[in-house]
Coordinates of C-alpha atoms and ligand atoms in Angstrom, one line a residue:
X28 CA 27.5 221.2 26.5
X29 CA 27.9 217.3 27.5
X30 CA 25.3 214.6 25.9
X31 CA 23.7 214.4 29.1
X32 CA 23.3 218.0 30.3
X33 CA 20.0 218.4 29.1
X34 CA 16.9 216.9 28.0
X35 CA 18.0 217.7 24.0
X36 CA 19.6 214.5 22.5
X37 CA 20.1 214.3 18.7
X38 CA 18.2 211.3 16.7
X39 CA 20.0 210.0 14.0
X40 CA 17.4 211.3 11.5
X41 CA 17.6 214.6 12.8
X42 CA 14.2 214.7 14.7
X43 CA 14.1 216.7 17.5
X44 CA 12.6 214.2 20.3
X45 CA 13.0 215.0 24.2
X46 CA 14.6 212.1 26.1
X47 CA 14.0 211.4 29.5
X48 CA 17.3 211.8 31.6
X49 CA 15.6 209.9 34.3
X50 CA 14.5 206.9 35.1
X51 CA 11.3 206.0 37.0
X52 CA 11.1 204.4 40.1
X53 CA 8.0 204.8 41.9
X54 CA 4.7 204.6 39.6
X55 CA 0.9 205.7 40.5
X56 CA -1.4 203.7 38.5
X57 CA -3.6 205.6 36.2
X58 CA -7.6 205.2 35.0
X59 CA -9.4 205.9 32.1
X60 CA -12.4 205.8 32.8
X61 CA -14.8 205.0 29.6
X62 CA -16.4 208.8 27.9
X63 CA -19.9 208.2 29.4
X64 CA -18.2 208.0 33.1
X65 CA -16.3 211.0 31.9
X66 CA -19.3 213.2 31.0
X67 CA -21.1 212.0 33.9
X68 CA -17.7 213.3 36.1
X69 CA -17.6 216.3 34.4
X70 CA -21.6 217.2 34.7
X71 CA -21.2 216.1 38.5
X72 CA -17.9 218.6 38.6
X73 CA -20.3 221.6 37.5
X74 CA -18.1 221.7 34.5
X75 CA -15.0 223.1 35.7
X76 CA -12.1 220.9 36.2
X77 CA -10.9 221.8 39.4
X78 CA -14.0 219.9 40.6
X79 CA -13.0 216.4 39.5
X80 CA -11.7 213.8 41.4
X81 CA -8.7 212.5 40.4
X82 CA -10.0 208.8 40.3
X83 CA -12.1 209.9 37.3
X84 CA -8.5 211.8 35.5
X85 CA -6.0 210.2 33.1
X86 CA -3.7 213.1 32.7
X87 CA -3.4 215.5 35.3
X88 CA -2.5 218.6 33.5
X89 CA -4.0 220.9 36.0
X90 CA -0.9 222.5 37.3
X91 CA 2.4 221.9 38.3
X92 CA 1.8 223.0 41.7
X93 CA 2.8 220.5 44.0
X94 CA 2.6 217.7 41.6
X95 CA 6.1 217.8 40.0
X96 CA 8.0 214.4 40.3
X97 CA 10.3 215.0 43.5
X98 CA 13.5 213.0 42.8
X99 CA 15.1 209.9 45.1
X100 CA 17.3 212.6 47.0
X101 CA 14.6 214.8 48.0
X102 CA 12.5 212.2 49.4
X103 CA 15.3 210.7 51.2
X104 CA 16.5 213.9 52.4
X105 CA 13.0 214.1 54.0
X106 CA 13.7 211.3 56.7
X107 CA 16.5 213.2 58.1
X108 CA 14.4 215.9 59.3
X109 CA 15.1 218.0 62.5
X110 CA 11.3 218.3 63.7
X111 CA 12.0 221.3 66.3
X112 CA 9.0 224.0 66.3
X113 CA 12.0 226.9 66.5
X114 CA 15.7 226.8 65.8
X115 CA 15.5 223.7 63.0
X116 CA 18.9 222.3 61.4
X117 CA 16.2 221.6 58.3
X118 CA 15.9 225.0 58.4
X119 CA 19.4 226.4 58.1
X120 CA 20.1 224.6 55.5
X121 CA 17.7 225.8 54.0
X122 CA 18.9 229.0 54.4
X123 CA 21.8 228.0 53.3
X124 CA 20.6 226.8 49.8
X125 CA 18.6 230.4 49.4
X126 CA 22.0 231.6 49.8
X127 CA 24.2 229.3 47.6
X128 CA 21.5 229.6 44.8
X129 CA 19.5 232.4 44.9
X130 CA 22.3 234.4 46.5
X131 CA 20.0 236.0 49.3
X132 CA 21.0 236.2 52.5
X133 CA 17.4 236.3 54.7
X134 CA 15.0 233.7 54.3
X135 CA 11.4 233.6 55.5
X136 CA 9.8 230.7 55.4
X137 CA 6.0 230.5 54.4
X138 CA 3.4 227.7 53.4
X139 CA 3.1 228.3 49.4
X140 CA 3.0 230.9 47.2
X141 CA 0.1 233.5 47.9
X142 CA 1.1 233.3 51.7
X143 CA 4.2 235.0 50.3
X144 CA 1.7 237.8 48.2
X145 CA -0.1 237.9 51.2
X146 CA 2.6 238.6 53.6
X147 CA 4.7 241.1 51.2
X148 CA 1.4 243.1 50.0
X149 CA 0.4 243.9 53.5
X150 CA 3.9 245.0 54.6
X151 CA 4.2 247.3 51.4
X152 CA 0.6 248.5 50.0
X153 CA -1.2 250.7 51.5
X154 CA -4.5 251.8 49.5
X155 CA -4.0 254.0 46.9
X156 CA -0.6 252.2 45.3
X157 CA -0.5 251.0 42.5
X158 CA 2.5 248.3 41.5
X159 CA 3.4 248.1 37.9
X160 CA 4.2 244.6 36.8
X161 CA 4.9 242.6 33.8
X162 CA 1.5 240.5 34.3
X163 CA -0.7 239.5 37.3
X164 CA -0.9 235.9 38.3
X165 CA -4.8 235.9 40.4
X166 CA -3.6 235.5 43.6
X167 CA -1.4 237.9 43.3
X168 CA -4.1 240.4 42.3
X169 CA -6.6 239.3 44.8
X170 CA -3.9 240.0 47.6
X171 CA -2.5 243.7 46.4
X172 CA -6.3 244.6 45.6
X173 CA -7.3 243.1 48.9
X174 CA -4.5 245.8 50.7
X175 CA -6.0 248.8 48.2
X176 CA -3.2 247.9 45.6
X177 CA -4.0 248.5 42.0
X178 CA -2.3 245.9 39.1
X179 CA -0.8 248.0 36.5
X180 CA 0.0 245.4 33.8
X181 CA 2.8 247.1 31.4
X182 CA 3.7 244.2 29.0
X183 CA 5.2 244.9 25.6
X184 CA 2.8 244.9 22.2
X185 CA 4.5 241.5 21.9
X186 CA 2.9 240.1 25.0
X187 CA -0.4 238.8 24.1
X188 CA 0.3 237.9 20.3
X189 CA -0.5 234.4 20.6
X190 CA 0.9 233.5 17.6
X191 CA 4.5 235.0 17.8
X192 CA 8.0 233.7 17.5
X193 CA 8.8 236.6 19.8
X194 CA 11.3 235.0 22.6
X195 CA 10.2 237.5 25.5
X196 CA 7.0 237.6 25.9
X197 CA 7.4 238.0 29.7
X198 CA 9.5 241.8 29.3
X199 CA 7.7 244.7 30.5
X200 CA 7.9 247.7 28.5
X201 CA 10.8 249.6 29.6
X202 CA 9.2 253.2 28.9
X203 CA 5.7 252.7 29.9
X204 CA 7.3 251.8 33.1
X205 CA 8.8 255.1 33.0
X206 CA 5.6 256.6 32.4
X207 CA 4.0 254.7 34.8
X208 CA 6.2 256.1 37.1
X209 CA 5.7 259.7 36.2
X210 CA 2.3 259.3 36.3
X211 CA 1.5 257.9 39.7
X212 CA 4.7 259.0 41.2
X213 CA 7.3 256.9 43.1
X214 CA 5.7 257.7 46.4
X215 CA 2.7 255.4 45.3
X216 CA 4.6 252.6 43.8
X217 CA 6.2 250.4 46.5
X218 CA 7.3 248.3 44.4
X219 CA 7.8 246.8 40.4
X220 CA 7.0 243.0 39.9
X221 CA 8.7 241.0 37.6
X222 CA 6.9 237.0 37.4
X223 CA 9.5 234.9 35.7
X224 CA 7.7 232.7 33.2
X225 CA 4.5 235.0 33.4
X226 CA 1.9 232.1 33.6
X227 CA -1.6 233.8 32.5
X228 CA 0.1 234.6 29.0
X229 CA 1.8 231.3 28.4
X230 CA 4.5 230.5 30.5
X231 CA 6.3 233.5 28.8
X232 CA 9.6 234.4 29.8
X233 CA 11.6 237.7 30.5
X234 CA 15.0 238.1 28.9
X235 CA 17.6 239.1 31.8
X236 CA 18.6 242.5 29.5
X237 CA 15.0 243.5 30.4
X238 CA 15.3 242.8 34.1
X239 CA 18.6 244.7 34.0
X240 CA 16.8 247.7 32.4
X241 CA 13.7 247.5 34.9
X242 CA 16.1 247.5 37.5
X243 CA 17.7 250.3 36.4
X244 CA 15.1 252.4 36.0
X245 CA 14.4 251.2 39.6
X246 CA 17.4 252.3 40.9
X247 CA 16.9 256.1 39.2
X248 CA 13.5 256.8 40.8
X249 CA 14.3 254.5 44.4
X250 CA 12.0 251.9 43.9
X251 CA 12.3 248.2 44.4
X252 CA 12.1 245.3 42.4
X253 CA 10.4 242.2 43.7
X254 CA 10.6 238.9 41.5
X255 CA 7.9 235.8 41.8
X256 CA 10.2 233.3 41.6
X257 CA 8.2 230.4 41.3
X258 CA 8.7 229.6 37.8
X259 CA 12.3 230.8 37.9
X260 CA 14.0 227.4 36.9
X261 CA 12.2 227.6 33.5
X262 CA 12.8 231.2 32.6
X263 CA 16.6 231.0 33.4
X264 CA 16.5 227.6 30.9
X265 CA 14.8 229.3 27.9
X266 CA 17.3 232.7 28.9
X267 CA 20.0 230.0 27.6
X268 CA 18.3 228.9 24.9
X269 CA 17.4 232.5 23.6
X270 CA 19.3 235.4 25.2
X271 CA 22.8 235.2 23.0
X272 CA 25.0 236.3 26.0
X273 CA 23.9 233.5 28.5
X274 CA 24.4 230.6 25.8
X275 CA 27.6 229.1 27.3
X276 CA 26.4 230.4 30.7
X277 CA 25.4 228.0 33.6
X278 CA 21.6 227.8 34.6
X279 CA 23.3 228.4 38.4
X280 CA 24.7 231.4 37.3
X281 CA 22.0 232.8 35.1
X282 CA 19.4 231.8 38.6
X283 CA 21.8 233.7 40.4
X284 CA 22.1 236.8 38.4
X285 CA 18.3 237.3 37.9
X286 CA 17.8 237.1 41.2
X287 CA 20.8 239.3 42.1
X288 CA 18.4 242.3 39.8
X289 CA 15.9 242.0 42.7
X290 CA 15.3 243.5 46.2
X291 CA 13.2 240.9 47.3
X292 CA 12.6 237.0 45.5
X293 CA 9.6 235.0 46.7
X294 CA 8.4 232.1 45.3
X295 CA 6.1 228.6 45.5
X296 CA 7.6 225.9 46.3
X297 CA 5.1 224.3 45.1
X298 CA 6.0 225.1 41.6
X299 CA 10.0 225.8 41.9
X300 CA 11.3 222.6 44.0
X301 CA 9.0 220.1 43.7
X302 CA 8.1 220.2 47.3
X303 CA 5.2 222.2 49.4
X304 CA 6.3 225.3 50.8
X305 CA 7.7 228.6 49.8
X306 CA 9.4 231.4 50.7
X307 CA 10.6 235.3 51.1
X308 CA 14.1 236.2 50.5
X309 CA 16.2 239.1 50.5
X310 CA 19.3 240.7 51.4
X311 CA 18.3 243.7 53.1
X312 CA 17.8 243.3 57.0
X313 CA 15.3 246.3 56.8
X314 CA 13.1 244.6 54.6
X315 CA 13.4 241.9 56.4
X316 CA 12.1 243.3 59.3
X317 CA 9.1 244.5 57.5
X318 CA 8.1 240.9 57.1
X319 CA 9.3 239.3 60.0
X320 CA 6.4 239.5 61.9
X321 CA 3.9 239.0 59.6
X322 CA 5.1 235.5 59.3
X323 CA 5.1 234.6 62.7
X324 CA 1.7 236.3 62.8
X325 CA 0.1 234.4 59.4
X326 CA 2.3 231.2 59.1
X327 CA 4.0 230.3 62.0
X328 CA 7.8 230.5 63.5
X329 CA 10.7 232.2 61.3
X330 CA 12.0 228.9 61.3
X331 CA 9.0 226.5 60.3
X332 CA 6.8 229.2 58.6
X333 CA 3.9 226.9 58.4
X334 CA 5.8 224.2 56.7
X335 CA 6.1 220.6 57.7
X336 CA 10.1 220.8 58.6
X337 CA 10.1 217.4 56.2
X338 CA 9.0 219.5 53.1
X339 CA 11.6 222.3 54.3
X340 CA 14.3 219.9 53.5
X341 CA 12.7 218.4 50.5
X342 CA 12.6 222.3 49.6
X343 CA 16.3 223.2 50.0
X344 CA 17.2 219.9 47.8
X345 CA 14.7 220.8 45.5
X346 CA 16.5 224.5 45.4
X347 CA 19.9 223.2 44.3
X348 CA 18.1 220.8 41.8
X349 CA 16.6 224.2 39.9
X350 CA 20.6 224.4 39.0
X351 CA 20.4 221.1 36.9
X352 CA 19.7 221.7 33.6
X353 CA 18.7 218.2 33.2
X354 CA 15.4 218.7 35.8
X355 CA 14.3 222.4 34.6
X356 CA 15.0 221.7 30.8
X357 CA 12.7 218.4 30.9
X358 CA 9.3 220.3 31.4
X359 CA 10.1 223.1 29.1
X360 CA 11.1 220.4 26.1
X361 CA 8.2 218.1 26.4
X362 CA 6.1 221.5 26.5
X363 CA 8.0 222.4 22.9
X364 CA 7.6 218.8 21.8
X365 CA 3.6 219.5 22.1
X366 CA 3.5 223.0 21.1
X367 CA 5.6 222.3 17.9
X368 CA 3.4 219.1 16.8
X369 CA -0.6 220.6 17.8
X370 CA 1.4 223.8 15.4
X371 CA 1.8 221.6 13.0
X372 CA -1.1 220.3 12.9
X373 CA -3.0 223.6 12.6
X374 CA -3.9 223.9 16.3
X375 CA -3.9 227.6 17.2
X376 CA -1.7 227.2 19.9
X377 CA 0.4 229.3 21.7
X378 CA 4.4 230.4 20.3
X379 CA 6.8 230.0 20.9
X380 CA 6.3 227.3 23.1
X381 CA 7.3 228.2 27.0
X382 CA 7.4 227.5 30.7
X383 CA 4.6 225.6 33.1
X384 CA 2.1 224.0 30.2
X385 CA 1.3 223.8 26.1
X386 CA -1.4 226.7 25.7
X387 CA -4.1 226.5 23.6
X388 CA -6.0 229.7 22.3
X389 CA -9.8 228.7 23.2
X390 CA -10.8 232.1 21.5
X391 CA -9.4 230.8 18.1
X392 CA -10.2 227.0 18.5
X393 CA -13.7 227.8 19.4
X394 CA -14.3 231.2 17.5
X395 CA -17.9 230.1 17.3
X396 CA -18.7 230.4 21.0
X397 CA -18.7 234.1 22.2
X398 CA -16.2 235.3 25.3
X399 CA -19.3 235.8 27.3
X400 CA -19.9 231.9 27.3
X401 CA -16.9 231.1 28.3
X402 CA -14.7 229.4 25.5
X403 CA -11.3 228.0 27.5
X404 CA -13.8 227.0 30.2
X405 CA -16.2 225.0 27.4
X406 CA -12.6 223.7 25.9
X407 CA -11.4 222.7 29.3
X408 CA -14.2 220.2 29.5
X409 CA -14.3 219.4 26.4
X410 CA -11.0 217.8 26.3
X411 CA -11.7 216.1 29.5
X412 CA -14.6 214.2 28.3
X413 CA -12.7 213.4 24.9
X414 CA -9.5 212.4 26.4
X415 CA -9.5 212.2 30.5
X416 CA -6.9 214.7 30.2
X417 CA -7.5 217.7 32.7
X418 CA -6.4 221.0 32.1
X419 CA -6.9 224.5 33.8
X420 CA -8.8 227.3 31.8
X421 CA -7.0 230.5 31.7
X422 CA -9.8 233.1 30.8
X423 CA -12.1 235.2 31.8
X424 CA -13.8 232.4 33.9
X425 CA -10.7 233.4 36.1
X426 CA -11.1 236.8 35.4
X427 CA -13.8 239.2 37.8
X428 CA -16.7 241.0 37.6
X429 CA -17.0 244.8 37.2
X430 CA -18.8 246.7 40.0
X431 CA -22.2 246.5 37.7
X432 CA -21.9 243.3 37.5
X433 CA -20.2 242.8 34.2
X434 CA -17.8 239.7 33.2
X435 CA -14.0 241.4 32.9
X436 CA -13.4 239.9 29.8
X437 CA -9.8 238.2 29.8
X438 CA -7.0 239.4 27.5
X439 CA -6.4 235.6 26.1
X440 CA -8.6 232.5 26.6
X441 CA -6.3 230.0 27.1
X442 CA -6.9 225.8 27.9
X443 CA -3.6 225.2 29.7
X444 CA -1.8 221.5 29.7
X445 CA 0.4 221.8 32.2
X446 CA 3.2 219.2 32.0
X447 CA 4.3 218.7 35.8
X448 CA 8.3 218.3 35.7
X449 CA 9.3 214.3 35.2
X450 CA 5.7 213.1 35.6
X451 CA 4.2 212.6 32.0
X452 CA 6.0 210.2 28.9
X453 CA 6.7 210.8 25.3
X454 CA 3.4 208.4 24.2
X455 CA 1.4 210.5 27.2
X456 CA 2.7 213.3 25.2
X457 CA 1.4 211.8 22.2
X458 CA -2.2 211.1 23.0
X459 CA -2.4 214.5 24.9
X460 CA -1.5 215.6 21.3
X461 CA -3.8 213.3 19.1
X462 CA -7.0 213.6 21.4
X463 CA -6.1 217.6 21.1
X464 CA -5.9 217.3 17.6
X465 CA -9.4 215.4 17.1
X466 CA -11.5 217.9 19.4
X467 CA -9.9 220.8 16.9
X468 CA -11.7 218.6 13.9
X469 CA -15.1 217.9 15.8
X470 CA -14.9 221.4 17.3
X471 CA -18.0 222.7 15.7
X472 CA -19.9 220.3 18.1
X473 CA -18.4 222.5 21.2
X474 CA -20.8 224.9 22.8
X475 CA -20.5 227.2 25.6
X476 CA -21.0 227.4 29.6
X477 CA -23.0 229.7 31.9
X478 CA -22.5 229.8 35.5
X479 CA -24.9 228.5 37.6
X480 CA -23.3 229.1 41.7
X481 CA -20.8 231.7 41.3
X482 CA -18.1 232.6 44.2
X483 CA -17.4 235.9 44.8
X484 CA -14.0 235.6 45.1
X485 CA -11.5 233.5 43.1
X486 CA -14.7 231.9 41.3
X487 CA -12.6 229.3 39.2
X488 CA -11.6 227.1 42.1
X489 CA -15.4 226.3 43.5
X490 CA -17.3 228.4 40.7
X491 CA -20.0 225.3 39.2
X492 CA -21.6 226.0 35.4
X493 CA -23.7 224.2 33.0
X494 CA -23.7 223.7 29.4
X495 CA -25.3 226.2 27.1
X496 CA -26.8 223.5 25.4
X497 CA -26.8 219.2 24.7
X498 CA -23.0 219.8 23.0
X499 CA -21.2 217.7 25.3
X500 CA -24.1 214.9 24.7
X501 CA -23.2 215.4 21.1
X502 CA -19.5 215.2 21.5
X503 CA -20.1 212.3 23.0
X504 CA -22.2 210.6 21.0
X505 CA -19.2 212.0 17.6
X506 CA -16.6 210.5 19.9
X507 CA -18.1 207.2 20.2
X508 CA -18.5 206.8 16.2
X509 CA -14.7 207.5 16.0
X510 CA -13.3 205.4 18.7
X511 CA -16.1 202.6 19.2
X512 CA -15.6 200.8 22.6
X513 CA -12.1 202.5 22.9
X514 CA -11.4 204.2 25.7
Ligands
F0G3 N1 2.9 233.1 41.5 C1 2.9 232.4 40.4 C2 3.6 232.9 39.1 C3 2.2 231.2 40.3 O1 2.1 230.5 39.2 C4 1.5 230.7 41.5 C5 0.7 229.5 41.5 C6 1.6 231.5 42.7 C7 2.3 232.7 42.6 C8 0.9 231.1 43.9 O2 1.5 230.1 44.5 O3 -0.2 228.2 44.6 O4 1.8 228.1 46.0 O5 0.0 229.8 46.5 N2 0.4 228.9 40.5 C9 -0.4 227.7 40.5 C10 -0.7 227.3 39.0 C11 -1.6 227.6 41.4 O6 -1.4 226.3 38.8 O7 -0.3 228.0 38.1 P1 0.8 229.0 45.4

């Protein structure tokens, strides 16, 4: 490995610091607003962060999606753009870089993510299926459920151990698949899933020896495999940091040969390249066909697919970046930096440390407010009025209700900080981690949330709620003994 091919560099007292291999060239300023603006955001935001406006964040650790830092040749490769509305050159080469790296041949071209889920579950599910899967992302779910799909979740014992040095936490379990299988029968499976970097347990990857054995079991009963690809570039990293046989492999060839397991590889760009956008790929012309004209029907041409032709190009360079260890290694260290030090520290968080965000276990830091109030929902706004930092909760306010009615509780209750590739610092690292760590001392004075306007579908992007009780006046009022007139 050469000193500069990833984000790992060696301090002369043996620390293990993530370095930047990057330099910054275009800044957004930033605000933090003082904690009584905060709570007042936060109350007005019906206590769920997806709610705030971003003049009233410091940290953006909401997601990744569509906020990682795109680099000076994707921008520039934006102003070269072939605006056509069929038969774009921005196109092709797209096509060309799902070929080069991703080693698919067919590329459809659709606006993010779950326009991909939407477009492959109506073309493949018909009610009745069910689709066996490592674990759901929610709009996955809400699209195979919305064409009579049923999630079959068949993660190993491993998988939601929160605490775990465990390095694939992302494998499904080779013979409940099999018995998954035998129970519903192949007719009624259209396909397996396999989400690289399994985001609702952590950003946990999948080791390639698993895919190999899913795949094979595919292959005996004749059914496909489909991959969500959108966290790809930070799977195939921590497959070289932790699967023995890909250690002197290149990330390019490791992308390529997890994707090469799969019928069919769809991803966000969004998440993947940096850019806005995503995409269906695949090398069979039959399946192909299946999709074709759903696209044209739900996203636009074959050739635009409800993407600016701009972000298509952005996309593509954004593809062949995924193949730099120095731009998919950066999120994934800063992630360990903050995982390793809030561990340290005595903050149940989640190991090993993986893809997409540091993951803190809102069941354990707050194991005096009960799953029914909500705890990585409470924690979520907790840290925003400590801290201006905004995370996502991962829990059961994401989760659904049963037909009576009934919260679904969620397997894990997880805060997520999600560290956007290239876009946070070492000291942004280090006051996401201090503010963390002072919440875990005061967290006694954390109470819980109720909902007060509920959606019926998706409920954690508009869903508002209110405090159980005056705890957030109190945190308040602890925060501004501590810190005085600090910010
Ligand atoms: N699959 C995975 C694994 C995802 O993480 C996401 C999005 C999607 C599909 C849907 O893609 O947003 O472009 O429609 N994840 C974002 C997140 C929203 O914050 O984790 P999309």
């Amino acid at each position: 490995m050469t000193d500069s091919s990833s984000t790992e560099i060696k301090f002369s007292n043996g620390q293990k610091i993530p370095v930047e291999l990057h330099k910054v060239r275009m800044v957004q300023k930033l605000y933090l607003k003082p904690v009584e603006e905060r709570l007042d955001a936060i109350e007005k935001g019906g206590y769920n962060t997806f709610l705030l406006d971003t003049r009233n964040v410091f940290l953006d650790m909401l997601t990744d999606s569509g906020t990682n830092a795109m680099s000076d040749n994707q921008v520039s490769s934006m102003l070269h753009a072939d605006d056509a509305y069929a038969g774009s050159q921005s196109f092709y080469r797209m096509e060309t870089a799902v070929r080069e790296v991703f080693g698919k041949k067919y590329l459809l071209p659709v606006h993010q993510g779950r326009a991909a889920e939407n477009i492959i579950s109506q073309a493949f599910i018909r009610p009745g299926d069910v689709i066996p899967m490592n674990y759901h992302f929610t709009t996955t779910k809400a699209h195979m459920e919305l064409n009579g799909g049923e999630i079959l979740e068949i993660f190993t014992d491993e998988a939601l151990k929160l605490k775990s040095d465990f390095p694939f936490k992302g494998n499904i379990d080779i013979d409940k698949l099999k018995a998954t299988i035998e129970k519903h029968g192949k007719e009624h499976i259209p396909f397996v899933r396999m989400e690289a970097s399994t985001n609702l347990i952590g950003g946990q990857p999948f080791s390639i020896q698993n895919m190999r054995e899913v795949r094979k079991v595919a292959d005996q009963y004749g059914i496909l495999v489909v991959l969500d690809a959108s966290l790809i570039g930070e799977n195939v990293w921590l497959v070289k940091k932790r699967e023995e046989e890909f250690r002197n492999v290149s990330v390019g060839e490791i992308l390529a040969t997890m994707c090469g397991l799969a019928d069919i590889v769809y991803f966000s760009s969004r998440k993947v390249s940096s850019s806005r956008g995503g995409g269906i790929c695949t090398n069979s012309k039959e399946l192909y066909l299946k999709m074709r004209d759903l696209v044209v029907l739900f996203e636009g041409f074959t050739t635009y697919g409800g993407i600016s032709v701009r972000e298509i190009e952005a996309m593509a360079v954004g593809l062949y970046e995924t193949t730099d260890e120095t731009v998919i290694s950066q999120s994934p260290s800063f992630i360990e930096y903050a995982v390793n030090e809030l561990d340290r520290l005595g903050v149940p968080v989640v190991t090993p440390a993986g893809a997409l965000g540091c993951h803190i276990n809102a069941m354990e830091f707050l194991d005096h407010v009960p799953q029914s109030e909500y705890p990585a929902g409470a924690l979520a706004a907790a840290l925003y009025i400590v801290s201006g930092i905004r995370g996502m909760e991962r829990g059961t306010i994401s989760s659904v209700r049963d037909a009576d009615g009934n919260d679904v509780l969620a397997d894990v209750e997880l805060l997520r900080l999600a560290f956007p590739r290239r876009v946070f610092t070492l000291s942004q690292t280090m006051f996401v981690v201090d503010r963390v760590n002072w919440l875990y001392q005061n967290r006694e004075l954390v109470g819980g949330l109720e909902f007060t306007d509920e959606p019926a579908v998706l409920r954690f992007f508009n869903g508002r709620l209110k405090p159980t009780s005056d705890w957030p006046q109190k945190l308040v009022a602890r925060f501004k003994q501590d810190f005085g007139e600090s910010l």
